[in-house]
Amino acid sequence: MECVSTTSFSISINGSLHGYFKGKRGLRQSGPLSPYLFTLIMEVLTLMLHRRIHESNNFTYHRYFSKLDLINLCFADDLFLFAHGDVNSATVIKEALDEFKDASGLTPSMPKSTAYFCNVLNHTKLAILHVPPFEEGRLPVKYLGVPLVSSRLIFRDCKELIEKVQNRINDWKNKSLSITGRLQLIQSVMGSMHLFWASVFMLPTRVLLDIEQLMRGFLWCQGSLRKGKAKVSWEVFCLPKDEGGLGIRRLEHFNKALMVSMGGDCNMRIDMIIAM
């Protein structure tokens, strides 16, 4: 507690430290003790949830987690809660969260918290949303910026990634960029926008080809690719420079390389998964 309650900070101005101020919210987020403190606090929440469930006869586990005796999963500042789709189960979870709030002072961030339903009747869904005042979300759940799916991603799951690249191109359309400048943006910006997704999933080939199509259009036409504008094939462009190309990475190959290399604040965002 000495490390948590007595923190103070100085400001470096032109290489010199000036003054200090006391830390008001405990450890800074990137401090080396932060992950240990978070783990300890979340363990308390887990114990509170299990105690509430064992004391109550009204809680029903999510159908896929009853054998595991699993109620919650957490990573960084995100917390997943799982329950059967009934009001009593939601009430037990809400009571445990209130107890945890009183004990720790940590308050769930309601604007960031979402409830997801699967095969739950509409009137039951409305009743549950009045217990923890979360907003209703749509499946699949997005976690750390990518959709959580149990199978391979399909094109529909990745449409927002293509739209993100398209929006970036639209921002650049009205700028007078030389072909060298456009090539630099393709290599440094557009070629990296998919990296986070590609390091987690094997992206559908159609998605990667659509992104490369946008890259070609921006390179030759500073917008949509028109017939006869491309002077050199994309395969030649993607060759290494010592082989006559410009060293642009093929997205499919880079996706495979990233997958091979794999062989992740106090305001918690809570996602509640509720199913019949």
Short mmCIF file of C-alpha atoms in Angstrom, two decimals:
data_model
loop_
_atom_site.label_atom_id
_atom_site.label_comp_id
_atom_site.label_asym_id
_atom_site.label_seq_id
_atom_site.Cartn_x
_atom_site.Cartn_y
_atom_site.Cartn_z
CA MET A 1 0.00 0.00 0.00
CA GLU A 2 2.98 2.32 0.52
CA CYS A 3 3.79 1.99 -3.20
CA VAL A 4 0.18 2.71 -4.16
CA SER A 5 -0.74 5.51 -1.75
CA THR A 6 2.46 7.62 -1.68
CA THR A 7 3.16 8.05 -5.40
CA SER A 8 4.33 11.46 -6.62
CA PHE A 9 5.44 12.76 -10.01
CA SER A 10 7.84 15.42 -11.34
CA ILE A 11 7.76 17.22 -14.67
CA SER A 12 10.84 17.29 -16.91
CA ILE A 13 11.27 20.65 -18.68
CA ASN A 14 14.27 20.94 -21.02
CA GLY A 15 15.92 18.04 -19.26
CA SER A 16 15.49 19.39 -15.72
CA LEU A 17 13.00 18.14 -13.14
CA HIS A 18 10.67 20.74 -11.65
CA GLY A 19 8.47 20.23 -8.62
CA TYR A 20 6.20 17.26 -7.98
CA PHE A 21 2.55 16.48 -7.53
CA LYS A 22 0.83 13.69 -5.69
CA GLY A 23 -0.79 10.80 -7.54
CA LYS A 24 -4.55 10.99 -7.09
CA ARG A 25 -5.64 7.66 -8.61
CA GLY A 26 -2.95 5.26 -7.43
CA LEU A 27 -0.48 3.73 -9.85
CA ARG A 28 0.01 5.05 -13.35
CA GLN A 29 -1.34 2.73 -16.03
CA SER A 30 2.05 1.67 -17.43
CA GLY A 31 3.67 1.24 -14.03
CA PRO A 32 5.33 -2.15 -13.39
CA LEU A 33 3.06 -2.81 -10.40
CA SER A 34 -0.17 -2.03 -12.30
CA PRO A 35 -0.74 -5.53 -13.81
CA TYR A 36 -0.12 -7.20 -10.44
CA LEU A 37 -2.54 -4.85 -8.69
CA PHE A 38 -5.15 -5.43 -11.40
CA THR A 39 -4.80 -9.21 -11.07
CA LEU A 40 -5.23 -9.06 -7.30
CA ILE A 41 -8.33 -6.86 -7.56
CA MET A 42 -9.94 -9.00 -10.27
CA GLU A 43 -9.35 -12.10 -8.16
CA VAL A 44 -11.43 -10.44 -5.43
CA LEU A 45 -14.24 -9.81 -7.95
CA THR A 46 -14.13 -13.45 -9.06
CA LEU A 47 -14.40 -14.64 -5.44
CA MET A 48 -17.32 -12.28 -4.82
CA LEU A 49 -19.15 -13.58 -7.89
CA HIS A 50 -18.66 -17.21 -6.86
CA ARG A 51 -19.77 -16.51 -3.30
CA ARG A 52 -22.93 -14.76 -4.46
CA ILE A 53 -23.76 -17.62 -6.79
CA HIS A 54 -23.19 -20.29 -4.15
CA GLU A 55 -25.37 -18.37 -1.67
CA SER A 56 -28.16 -17.96 -4.23
CA ASN A 57 -30.35 -20.62 -5.78
CA ASN A 58 -31.48 -18.30 -8.58
CA PHE A 59 -28.36 -18.16 -10.73
CA THR A 60 -28.04 -20.29 -13.87
CA TYR A 61 -24.76 -20.64 -15.71
CA HIS A 62 -24.39 -19.91 -19.41
CA ARG A 63 -25.01 -23.21 -21.20
CA TYR A 64 -21.42 -23.48 -22.49
CA PHE A 65 -19.73 -22.60 -19.17
CA SER A 66 -21.59 -24.62 -16.55
CA LYS A 67 -19.14 -27.53 -16.68
CA LEU A 68 -16.22 -25.12 -16.28
CA ASP A 69 -17.89 -23.24 -13.43
CA LEU A 70 -16.94 -20.10 -15.38
CA ILE A 71 -18.61 -16.74 -14.82
CA ASN A 72 -16.09 -14.12 -15.90
CA LEU A 73 -12.99 -13.49 -18.00
CA CYS A 74 -10.88 -10.34 -17.87
CA PHE A 75 -8.02 -8.80 -19.81
CA ALA A 76 -6.51 -5.34 -19.17
CA ASP A 77 -9.51 -3.14 -18.31
CA ASP A 78 -12.12 -5.31 -20.04
CA LEU A 79 -14.36 -7.75 -18.18
CA PHE A 80 -16.60 -10.44 -19.72
CA LEU A 81 -19.49 -11.84 -17.69
CA PHE A 82 -21.44 -14.92 -18.78
CA ALA A 83 -24.91 -15.94 -17.62
CA HIS A 84 -28.12 -17.65 -18.68
CA GLY A 85 -30.76 -15.34 -20.14
CA ASP A 86 -32.99 -14.76 -17.12
CA VAL A 87 -33.58 -11.85 -14.75
CA ASN A 88 -32.54 -13.74 -11.61
CA SER A 89 -29.07 -14.53 -12.97
CA ALA A 90 -28.57 -10.91 -14.03
CA THR A 91 -29.66 -9.75 -10.57
CA VAL A 92 -27.07 -11.96 -8.85
CA ILE A 93 -24.32 -10.52 -11.06
CA LYS A 94 -25.51 -6.96 -10.40
CA GLU A 95 -25.41 -7.55 -6.63
CA ALA A 96 -21.85 -8.88 -6.88
CA LEU A 97 -20.77 -5.83 -8.92
CA ASP A 98 -22.33 -3.49 -6.35
CA GLU A 99 -20.52 -5.29 -3.54
CA PHE A 100 -17.26 -5.07 -5.45
CA LYS A 101 -17.80 -1.34 -6.08
CA ASP A 102 -18.36 -0.67 -2.38
CA ALA A 103 -15.28 -2.67 -1.39
CA SER A 104 -12.81 -1.40 -4.01
CA GLY A 105 -14.14 1.97 -5.13
CA LEU A 106 -13.96 0.84 -8.78
CA THR A 107 -17.08 1.80 -10.70
CA PRO A 108 -18.07 0.17 -14.00
CA SER A 109 -18.11 2.62 -16.90
CA MET A 110 -21.71 2.40 -18.09
CA PRO A 111 -21.21 4.15 -21.48
CA LYS A 112 -18.59 1.50 -22.35
CA SER A 113 -20.53 -1.47 -21.00
CA THR A 114 -22.66 -3.64 -23.28
CA ALA A 115 -24.98 -6.64 -22.96
CA TYR A 116 -25.13 -9.23 -25.75
CA PHE A 117 -28.06 -11.63 -26.12
CA CYS A 118 -28.52 -14.86 -28.01
CA ASN A 119 -31.90 -16.62 -28.31
CA VAL A 120 -33.45 -14.51 -25.54
CA LEU A 121 -37.12 -13.47 -25.78
CA ASN A 122 -37.66 -9.76 -26.23
CA HIS A 123 -39.64 -9.17 -23.02
CA THR A 124 -36.99 -11.06 -21.03
CA LYS A 125 -34.27 -9.04 -22.73
CA LEU A 126 -35.94 -5.75 -21.73
CA ALA A 127 -36.32 -6.93 -18.14
CA ILE A 128 -32.62 -7.92 -17.95
CA LEU A 129 -31.49 -4.54 -19.33
CA HIS A 130 -33.22 -2.85 -16.39
CA VAL A 131 -31.09 -4.79 -13.89
CA PRO A 132 -27.62 -3.74 -15.05
CA PRO A 133 -28.27 -0.55 -17.07
CA PHE A 134 -26.12 -1.59 -20.02
CA GLU A 135 -26.74 -0.87 -23.67
CA GLU A 136 -27.64 -3.77 -25.94
CA GLY A 137 -24.92 -4.74 -28.41
CA ARG A 138 -24.88 -6.84 -31.56
CA LEU A 139 -22.96 -10.03 -32.09
CA PRO A 140 -20.19 -10.77 -32.90
CA VAL A 141 -18.53 -9.14 -29.93
CA LYS A 142 -15.57 -6.89 -30.71
CA TYR A 143 -12.68 -7.20 -28.30
CA LEU A 144 -9.49 -5.13 -28.53
CA GLY A 145 -10.63 -3.87 -31.93
CA VAL A 146 -11.27 -7.23 -33.62
CA PRO A 147 -14.38 -9.46 -33.70
CA LEU A 148 -14.43 -12.51 -31.45
CA VAL A 149 -15.51 -15.49 -33.53
CA SER A 150 -15.07 -19.20 -32.96
CA SER A 151 -14.47 -19.96 -36.64
CA ARG A 152 -12.60 -18.42 -39.52
CA LEU A 153 -13.38 -14.79 -40.34
CA ILE A 154 -15.67 -14.20 -43.29
CA PHE A 155 -15.86 -11.20 -45.60
CA ARG A 156 -18.75 -9.61 -43.70
CA ASP A 157 -16.71 -9.51 -40.48
CA CYS A 158 -13.92 -7.54 -42.19
CA LYS A 159 -15.94 -4.98 -44.12
CA GLU A 160 -15.10 -2.25 -41.64
CA LEU A 161 -11.39 -2.83 -42.26
CA ILE A 162 -11.89 -2.19 -46.00
CA GLU A 163 -14.02 0.87 -45.22
CA LYS A 164 -11.27 2.18 -42.94
CA VAL A 165 -8.75 1.99 -45.80
CA GLN A 166 -11.24 3.60 -48.20
CA ASN A 167 -11.88 6.48 -45.78
CA ARG A 168 -8.17 7.11 -45.45
CA ILE A 169 -7.85 7.30 -49.25
CA ASN A 170 -10.77 9.73 -49.40
CA ASP A 171 -8.89 12.00 -46.99
CA TRP A 172 -5.92 12.05 -49.36
CA LYS A 173 -7.80 12.48 -52.65
CA ASN A 174 -7.80 16.28 -52.68
CA LYS A 175 -4.10 16.58 -51.91
CA SER A 176 -1.62 17.12 -54.75
CA LEU A 177 0.60 14.11 -54.22
CA SER A 178 3.24 12.86 -56.62
CA ILE A 179 3.39 9.17 -57.43
CA THR A 180 6.42 8.95 -55.10
CA GLY A 181 4.40 10.48 -52.29
CA ARG A 182 1.50 8.11 -52.91
CA LEU A 183 3.89 5.17 -52.93
CA GLN A 184 5.31 6.27 -49.58
CA LEU A 185 1.82 6.48 -48.07
CA ILE A 186 0.98 3.02 -49.39
CA GLN A 187 4.11 1.51 -47.83
CA SER A 188 4.02 3.33 -44.50
CA VAL A 189 0.29 3.76 -43.83
CA MET A 190 -2.04 1.68 -45.99
CA GLY A 191 0.20 -1.38 -45.90
CA SER A 192 0.08 -1.29 -42.09
CA MET A 193 -3.59 -0.60 -41.38
CA HIS A 194 -4.48 -4.30 -41.42
CA LEU A 195 -1.55 -5.45 -39.24
CA PHE A 196 -3.46 -5.75 -35.97
CA TRP A 197 -6.14 -7.91 -37.58
CA ALA A 198 -3.60 -9.89 -39.60
CA SER A 199 -1.57 -10.73 -36.50
CA VAL A 200 -4.64 -12.37 -34.92
CA PHE A 201 -6.57 -13.94 -37.83
CA MET A 202 -6.00 -15.37 -41.27
CA LEU A 203 -7.95 -12.76 -43.20
CA PRO A 204 -10.15 -13.86 -46.12
CA THR A 205 -8.36 -13.67 -49.45
CA ARG A 206 -11.14 -11.49 -50.86
CA VAL A 207 -10.53 -8.88 -48.15
CA LEU A 208 -6.79 -8.73 -48.85
CA LEU A 209 -7.39 -8.47 -52.59
CA ASP A 210 -9.91 -5.65 -52.09
CA ILE A 211 -7.41 -3.72 -49.98
CA GLU A 212 -4.72 -4.22 -52.62
CA GLN A 213 -7.20 -3.02 -55.25
CA LEU A 214 -7.66 0.18 -53.26
CA MET A 215 -3.88 0.55 -52.98
CA ARG A 216 -3.46 0.17 -56.76
CA GLY A 217 -6.21 2.67 -57.44
CA PHE A 218 -4.66 5.23 -55.11
CA LEU A 219 -1.20 4.71 -56.62
CA TRP A 220 -2.22 5.16 -60.28
CA CYS A 221 -5.35 7.31 -60.11
CA GLN A 222 -5.34 8.81 -56.57
CA GLY A 223 -8.78 7.24 -56.25
CA SER A 224 -10.65 4.42 -57.99
CA LEU A 225 -8.62 2.42 -60.51
CA ARG A 226 -9.72 3.00 -64.10
CA LYS A 227 -9.06 0.81 -67.10
CA GLY A 228 -5.75 1.44 -68.82
CA LYS A 229 -4.27 3.55 -66.00
CA ALA A 230 -2.03 0.87 -64.46
CA LYS A 231 1.24 0.86 -66.39
CA VAL A 232 2.89 -2.02 -64.53
CA SER A 233 1.31 -5.14 -63.04
CA TRP A 234 0.92 -5.28 -59.27
CA GLU A 235 2.98 -8.48 -59.09
CA VAL A 236 5.97 -6.60 -60.54
CA PHE A 237 5.46 -3.72 -58.11
CA CYS A 238 5.61 -6.15 -55.18
CA LEU A 239 8.94 -7.66 -56.21
CA PRO A 240 12.02 -6.72 -54.14
CA LYS A 241 13.90 -3.67 -55.41
CA ASP A 242 16.91 -5.73 -56.47
CA GLU A 243 14.54 -7.72 -58.74
CA GLY A 244 13.04 -4.67 -60.42
CA GLY A 245 10.09 -4.03 -58.10
CA LEU A 246 9.41 -1.43 -55.40
CA GLY A 247 9.31 -3.76 -52.41
CA ILE A 248 5.62 -3.41 -51.57
CA ARG A 249 4.53 -6.29 -49.38
CA ARG A 250 1.85 -8.66 -50.64
CA LEU A 251 -0.77 -8.63 -47.92
CA GLU A 252 -1.51 -12.35 -48.11
CA HIS A 253 2.15 -13.29 -47.66
CA PHE A 254 2.58 -10.86 -44.80
CA ASN A 255 -0.56 -12.20 -43.11
CA LYS A 256 0.91 -15.72 -43.19
CA ALA A 257 4.23 -14.46 -41.82
CA LEU A 258 2.50 -12.73 -38.92
CA MET A 259 0.52 -15.85 -38.06
CA VAL A 260 3.70 -17.93 -38.06
CA SER A 261 5.33 -15.48 -35.66
CA MET A 262 2.45 -15.95 -33.25
CA GLY A 263 3.37 -19.97 -33.07
CA GLY A 264 -2.82 -7.98 -25.94
CA ASP A 265 -7.50 2.32 -16.26
CA CYS A 266 -9.79 1.99 -13.52
CA ASN A 267 -12.98 2.48 -15.55
CA MET A 268 -13.86 -1.07 -16.51
CA ARG A 269 -15.68 -1.86 -19.71
CA ILE A 270 -18.03 -4.76 -19.06
CA ASP A 271 -19.49 -7.04 -21.69
CA MET A 272 -22.22 -9.38 -20.55
CA ILE A 273 -22.95 -12.44 -22.68
CA ILE A 274 -26.46 -13.74 -22.02
CA ALA A 275 -27.98 -16.74 -23.79
CA MET A 276 -30.85 -19.14 -23.31
#
